[in-house]
XYZ file of C-alpha atoms in Angstrom:
415
model
C 0.096 14.295 -9.939
C -0.975 17.558 -11.586
C 2.489 19.026 -11.042
C 4.045 15.918 -12.541
C 1.808 16.108 -15.597
C 2.575 19.776 -16.217
C 6.299 19.207 -15.795
C 6.248 16.447 -18.369
C 4.570 18.442 -21.154
C 7.860 19.938 -22.263
C 9.257 16.477 -23.069
C 6.409 15.540 -25.409
C 8.382 16.109 -28.596
C 11.157 13.777 -27.470
C 8.733 11.008 -26.559
C 6.739 11.445 -29.775
C 9.908 11.033 -31.797
C 10.723 7.695 -30.197
C 7.273 6.109 -29.761
C 4.481 5.879 -32.319
C 1.072 7.404 -31.615
C -2.394 5.865 -31.712
C -2.670 3.760 -34.835
C -5.773 4.199 -36.974
C -5.226 1.666 -39.757
C -7.530 -1.318 -39.298
C -8.159 -2.335 -35.700
C -4.610 -1.758 -34.586
C -4.166 -0.957 -30.922
C -0.927 0.379 -29.511
C -0.915 -0.829 -25.917
C 1.441 0.867 -23.456
C 2.357 -1.160 -20.369
C 5.270 -2.048 -18.083
C 4.988 -5.851 -18.110
C 8.470 -6.922 -19.195
C 9.614 -9.692 -16.829
C 9.432 -13.306 -17.982
C 6.082 -14.109 -16.363
C 4.593 -10.743 -17.270
C 5.659 -10.998 -20.904
C 4.097 -14.464 -21.121
C 0.818 -13.071 -19.767
C 0.836 -10.138 -22.203
C 1.431 -12.565 -25.060
C -1.767 -14.401 -24.113
C -3.787 -11.180 -24.074
C -2.315 -10.058 -27.389
C -3.089 -13.452 -28.886
C -6.721 -13.177 -27.784
C -7.015 -9.652 -29.209
C -5.510 -10.673 -32.538
C -7.794 -13.716 -32.725
C -10.779 -11.396 -32.226
C -9.798 -9.373 -35.303
C -7.454 -6.795 -33.832
C -3.749 -6.151 -34.251
C -1.826 -5.698 -31.009
C 1.067 -3.217 -31.224
C 3.204 -3.628 -28.133
C 4.797 -0.671 -26.351
C 6.427 -2.239 -23.315
C 8.441 0.084 -21.086
C 10.971 -1.706 -18.909
C 11.013 -0.919 -15.229
C 7.949 -0.334 -13.119
C 4.817 1.766 -13.209
C 6.729 4.709 -11.789
C 8.817 4.667 -14.975
C 6.100 3.900 -17.515
C 3.242 6.006 -16.170
C 4.929 9.393 -16.661
C 5.769 8.475 -20.265
C 2.187 7.458 -20.995
C 0.723 10.473 -19.209
C 3.108 12.717 -21.120
C 1.923 11.309 -24.432
C -1.749 11.632 -23.528
C -1.591 15.241 -22.395
C 0.730 16.069 -25.296
C -1.753 14.881 -27.940
C 0.091 11.693 -28.950
C -1.777 9.038 -26.957
C -1.460 5.275 -27.267
C -4.682 3.374 -27.981
C -4.687 1.953 -24.465
C -2.535 2.309 -21.373
C -2.031 0.264 -18.235
C -2.672 1.740 -14.802
C -2.973 0.149 -11.398
C -6.556 -0.156 -10.255
C -7.574 2.904 -8.275
C -6.857 6.600 -8.149
C -3.976 6.764 -10.650
C -6.372 7.444 -13.557
C -8.391 10.167 -11.826
C -6.395 13.207 -12.924
C -6.587 12.264 -16.604
C -10.291 11.495 -16.305
C -10.939 14.824 -14.605
C -9.270 16.644 -17.490
C -11.471 14.855 -20.037
C -8.568 12.980 -21.608
C -9.940 9.470 -21.081
C -12.814 7.812 -22.892
C -15.775 6.909 -20.644
C -16.749 3.250 -20.944
C -20.255 3.564 -19.458
C -22.128 2.301 -22.543
C -19.833 -0.680 -23.056
C -19.928 -1.607 -19.372
C -23.717 -1.438 -19.375
C -24.029 -3.459 -22.581
C -21.719 -6.184 -21.238
C -23.069 -5.946 -17.668
C -19.725 -5.440 -15.950
C -21.502 -4.559 -12.723
C -22.855 -8.073 -12.242
C -19.495 -9.815 -12.765
C -17.265 -7.592 -10.595
C -17.094 -7.244 -6.835
C -18.731 -3.967 -5.732
C -15.373 -2.596 -4.568
C -13.710 -3.237 -7.914
C -16.671 -1.898 -9.851
C -16.387 1.296 -7.814
C -12.615 1.424 -8.275
C -12.878 1.716 -12.080
C -15.062 4.800 -11.768
C -14.404 8.496 -11.340
C -17.228 10.931 -10.602
C -19.811 8.330 -11.527
C -18.333 7.309 -14.899
C -16.384 4.175 -15.785
C -12.917 4.744 -17.227
C -11.042 1.482 -16.662
C -11.300 -2.066 -17.991
C -9.937 -4.315 -15.204
C -7.868 -7.339 -16.188
C -6.939 -8.951 -12.849
C -7.151 -9.117 -9.090
C -3.700 -9.097 -7.524
C -3.139 -10.209 -3.958
C -0.493 -7.798 -2.716
C 0.364 -9.202 0.715
C 1.785 -12.609 -0.174
C 4.904 -14.125 1.310
C 6.562 -16.577 -1.085
C 9.187 -19.037 0.070
C 11.604 -21.528 -1.455
C 10.857 -25.051 -0.278
C 14.425 -26.093 -1.119
C 15.849 -23.344 1.091
C 13.457 -24.157 3.929
C 14.500 -27.814 3.752
C 18.206 -26.995 3.685
C 17.830 -24.666 6.675
C 15.723 -27.117 8.658
C 12.512 -25.075 8.559
C 9.804 -27.725 8.629
C 6.596 -25.669 8.819
C 5.174 -22.459 7.387
C 5.493 -19.636 9.938
C 2.138 -18.917 11.567
C 3.305 -16.037 13.787
C 5.995 -13.410 13.548
C 7.990 -15.194 16.246
C 7.983 -18.297 14.043
C 8.861 -16.166 11.009
C 11.943 -14.673 12.642
C 12.962 -18.103 13.973
C 12.790 -19.437 10.400
C 14.810 -16.497 9.095
C 17.468 -17.112 11.755
C 17.775 -20.733 10.610
C 18.126 -19.680 6.980
C 20.800 -17.161 7.922
C 22.659 -19.784 9.963
C 22.609 -22.099 6.933
C 24.584 -19.498 4.972
C 21.680 -18.451 2.756
C 19.911 -15.112 2.317
C 16.808 -15.031 4.528
C 14.818 -12.317 2.729
C 15.157 -11.372 -0.930
C 14.620 -7.617 -0.873
C 14.240 -5.259 -3.795
C 15.227 -1.936 -2.248
C 12.955 0.291 -4.329
C 10.342 2.518 -2.629
C 7.305 0.747 -4.086
C 8.648 -2.680 -3.094
C 9.475 -1.594 0.434
C 6.062 0.016 0.740
C 4.466 -3.243 -0.394
C 6.375 -5.121 2.326
C 5.402 -2.570 4.944
C 1.739 -2.721 3.943
C 1.735 -6.511 4.169
C 3.022 -6.263 7.740
C 0.594 -3.459 8.561
C -2.342 -5.582 7.424
C -1.099 -8.840 8.938
C 0.360 -7.697 12.243
C -1.545 -4.444 12.677
C -4.857 -5.922 11.596
C -7.554 -4.919 9.165
C -8.903 -2.123 11.366
C -5.551 -0.363 11.774
C -4.785 -0.770 8.077
C -8.129 0.810 7.147
C -7.647 3.679 9.588
C -4.220 4.431 8.107
C -4.938 4.143 4.389
C -8.685 4.691 4.066
C -9.504 7.060 6.911
C -6.074 8.777 6.969
C -6.377 8.782 10.767
C -3.241 10.372 12.201
C -4.094 9.190 15.717
C -3.942 5.605 14.415
C -0.573 6.359 12.812
C 0.750 7.654 16.140
C -0.574 4.623 18.052
C 1.613 2.030 19.765
C 0.235 -0.624 17.432
C 1.418 1.246 14.337
C 4.835 1.768 15.919
C 5.000 -1.972 16.633
C 4.381 -2.650 12.931
C 7.206 -0.232 12.100
C 9.531 -2.096 14.466
C 8.706 -5.462 12.886
C 9.371 -3.983 9.451
C 12.683 -2.497 10.595
C 13.788 -5.809 12.110
C 13.679 -7.388 8.653
C 16.624 -5.163 7.642
C 18.846 -7.658 9.465
C 17.899 -10.419 7.028
C 18.585 -8.782 3.648
C 21.798 -8.999 1.640
C 24.177 -6.266 0.524
C 22.872 -6.335 -3.051
C 19.323 -5.295 -2.179
C 19.440 -1.532 -2.963
C 17.488 -0.769 -6.135
C 17.152 -4.474 -7.031
C 14.229 -5.166 -9.372
C 11.447 -7.283 -7.903
C 11.799 -10.090 -10.461
C 15.537 -10.341 -9.730
C 14.630 -10.841 -6.066
C 12.122 -13.519 -7.076
C 14.887 -15.174 -9.090
C 16.903 -15.535 -5.881
C 14.174 -17.826 -4.527
C 13.910 -19.680 -7.830
C 17.684 -20.294 -7.796
C 17.672 -21.468 -4.169
C 19.745 -18.529 -2.938
C 17.124 -16.872 -0.691
C 14.348 -18.045 1.557
C 11.399 -15.690 1.352
C 10.097 -12.657 -0.505
C 7.322 -10.258 0.447
C 5.651 -9.522 -2.872
C 2.363 -9.415 -4.713
C 1.266 -12.484 -6.618
C 2.835 -11.216 -9.840
C 5.937 -12.895 -8.394
C 4.137 -16.197 -8.882
C 4.194 -15.553 -12.602
C 8.000 -15.769 -12.437
C 7.857 -19.125 -10.652
C 5.415 -20.417 -13.269
C 7.590 -19.109 -16.099
C 10.586 -20.944 -14.584
C 8.620 -24.205 -14.535
C 8.206 -24.371 -10.755
C 5.026 -25.750 -9.209
C 3.109 -24.136 -6.351
C 3.092 -26.127 -3.102
C 5.794 -28.393 -4.515
C 8.750 -26.163 -5.373
C 7.602 -22.981 -3.664
C 5.077 -22.045 -1.026
C 2.837 -19.059 -0.494
C 1.116 -17.599 2.554
C -0.890 -14.428 3.111
C 1.506 -13.443 5.860
C 1.897 -15.357 9.124
C -1.478 -16.850 9.986
C -2.892 -16.470 6.445
C -5.475 -13.865 7.324
C -6.536 -11.004 5.057
C -6.269 -10.559 1.287
C -5.082 -7.148 0.045
C -6.864 -6.574 -3.261
C -5.235 -4.587 -6.030
C -4.848 -5.056 -9.733
C -4.410 -3.542 -13.146
C -6.729 -1.765 -15.530
C -6.491 -0.394 -19.025
C -7.654 3.115 -19.776
C -8.449 4.422 -23.230
C -7.467 7.971 -24.200
C -9.948 10.043 -26.160
C -9.223 9.514 -29.873
C -10.715 11.296 -32.881
C -10.442 8.454 -35.401
C -13.447 6.092 -35.397
C -11.405 3.078 -36.474
C -9.024 3.598 -33.564
C -12.004 3.984 -31.224
C -13.402 0.712 -32.572
C -10.066 -0.916 -31.770
C -10.402 0.364 -28.202
C -13.874 -1.152 -27.936
C -12.621 -4.496 -29.204
C -9.666 -4.465 -26.806
C -11.851 -3.600 -23.808
C -14.205 -6.425 -24.784
C -11.344 -8.930 -24.970
C -9.903 -7.725 -21.653
C -13.253 -8.282 -19.949
C -13.989 -11.621 -21.645
C -13.877 -14.815 -19.580
C -11.378 -16.341 -22.006
C -9.071 -13.323 -22.012
C -9.113 -13.078 -18.224
C -8.324 -16.748 -17.681
C -5.546 -16.902 -20.286
C -3.858 -13.768 -18.946
C -4.120 -14.541 -15.239
C -2.969 -18.144 -15.547
C 0.409 -16.749 -16.639
C 0.472 -13.522 -14.608
C 0.038 -15.110 -11.193
C -3.085 -13.104 -10.364
C -6.713 -14.240 -10.456
C -9.467 -13.069 -12.814
C -11.336 -9.999 -11.680
C -14.560 -11.452 -13.095
C -16.439 -13.554 -10.573
C -17.944 -15.930 -13.170
C -14.711 -17.381 -14.599
C -13.973 -21.087 -14.058
C -10.818 -20.948 -11.923
C -10.718 -24.611 -10.948
C -7.559 -25.270 -12.983
C -5.515 -22.431 -11.498
C -2.609 -23.397 -9.217
C -2.580 -24.043 -5.472
C -1.562 -20.493 -4.526
C -4.357 -19.059 -6.654
C -6.803 -21.364 -4.893
C -5.667 -20.018 -1.506
C -6.320 -16.497 -2.745
C -9.684 -17.417 -4.215
C -10.739 -19.026 -0.941
C -9.870 -15.796 0.871
C -11.878 -13.818 -1.663
C -14.975 -15.893 -0.890
C -15.072 -14.254 2.548
C -15.796 -10.495 2.363
C -14.476 -10.064 5.905
C -10.993 -11.052 4.676
C -10.930 -8.590 1.773
C -9.397 -5.145 1.894
C -8.350 -2.832 -0.899
C -4.773 -1.778 -1.638
C -3.692 1.820 -0.903
C -3.730 2.656 -4.631
C -7.504 2.190 -4.516
C -8.138 3.802 -1.140
C -5.748 6.737 -1.017
C -4.843 9.792 -3.131
C -1.730 9.119 -5.180
C 0.307 12.019 -3.798
C 0.000 10.531 -0.305
C 0.772 6.985 -1.471
C 3.912 8.119 -3.284
C 5.182 10.397 -0.519
C 4.620 7.745 2.154
C 6.416 5.249 -0.075
C 9.472 7.493 -0.155
C 9.309 7.852 3.628
C 9.058 4.091 4.137
C 12.134 3.634 1.950
C 13.967 6.306 3.942
C 13.057 4.542 7.193
C 14.328 1.236 5.809
C 17.686 2.697 4.819
C 18.122 4.813 7.961
C 18.616 2.500 10.967
C 19.027 5.514 13.238
C 15.412 6.589 12.595
C 13.213 5.332 15.422
C 9.676 3.995 15.072
C 8.451 7.101 16.926
C 10.163 9.407 14.441
C 8.858 7.391 11.520
C 5.279 7.509 12.835
C 5.520 11.257 13.413
C 6.719 11.903 9.873
C 4.120 9.515 8.456
C 1.379 11.476 10.194
C 2.841 14.778 8.982
C 2.558 13.652 5.363
C -1.161 13.041 5.878
C -1.687 16.298 7.732
C 0.074 18.316 5.041
C -1.989 16.686 2.290
C -5.348 17.411 3.927
C-alpha cells in the first residue's frame, strides 16, 4: 500500500481540480464513498438524511466502481493535503497505513464517551483500532459468504429445495443450465472472484482451514489436499457462467437474478440491497443461504475514517457524523436499505427481512463467526491473492496444484 500511496502523490493536483476539499463552512461534511448502485444509493440517502436532521450538511462525493477505484482517489487526496471530511473503507487493515502516518484522526475520546466498546462485538471493536487507538466508525456488519438465488428460476428449472451440499448445488446448476438459463451470475472482477472463492473455502474447507489460510498464513494448509479440493470446486463453477461475465459489475450480476435470467450469485449481502431496491421480498421472490448447509458467517463491513483537519468547524462536523453513524437510528435506517445488519448489538432488528434474520441468528453463535480476510490479513497479500484467484479462474489449464503452489508463494514472499 505504501508504494501505491507514493505513486499517487503526483496526481494530487488533477484530483484537487476535480473534487472539492474538506468543507469548513457550518457543519458541512464531504463524504467520499463508492456506494453508487441502486440499493447502495438508497442506503446512503438514509444516512445523509439522518446527518442533515442532526444539524449537519452532507456533501456527497460518490465514486462509481468499487473500493479498488475509490480508495486510491481518497488516499491520494489525504496524503496530498486535500482530504475529504470523511472517507469509506472496508473494516480492517485498509486504514492502517494512513493511521501509521498520522493522517487520520483518532476517535478514542468519542468512542469512550459513547461507550462503543459495550455495543460492538470484541472482534469488530478490535478491527477499528490500529496500535491501540480507534480510527474507524463502523456502520454495518456485512455477511460476505451468502449465496442468493432466484425463486422464479429455481421453479422454472425444477429445483425444489435449497442445496444443502455441493453435490446438490451442482445438480441444481445442471437443471438450470438444461432449462436454458444461466446457472451462476458471475462478475469476473478479481474482488468478486475472491469473494466467491472465500465463500467456498469457508463452507467446503471449513472454519479451521479458512483461519489457517487467512489468519495464520499457514503455507502447509494452503498446500493441503483439502485446500486443493476447494480450488477444484471453485474451478468447476467456471462451467456454469455465461460469456458476458468478464469484468461485469456485481450489481449487474445481481440484476440477472432479479430479471429471472440467472439462478444464483455468490455475493455479500450488499446484493440484498439491490433486491430490496427492486421491490423483491426475501424468502418470497429470492432466497439466501450461507453456502450449502448454512454454516458459518463471514463477518466484514464498512467504516468511515476521518482525516486530520485543521479547521475546528470541520472537525466538529466529523464528530457529528461519527455520532450519527454510530447511533441506533442511523444504523437501522442505513442497514435496512443496504442489505447488511447493524454493527451495534443493541439495535432492534426485529423488523429486518428474512435473510437478515438468518444472518442475525448465525451471529448469536460465536462458533459460527469468522472475520473476512480484509480484517485478518495484510492488504498487500489480500490484493495479490485476489489477482491470483482471478488468474486461476480465467486459466482453465492451471491445475489446483499449481494454484496452491503459487498461493503459498505469495504468502512466503510477503513474510
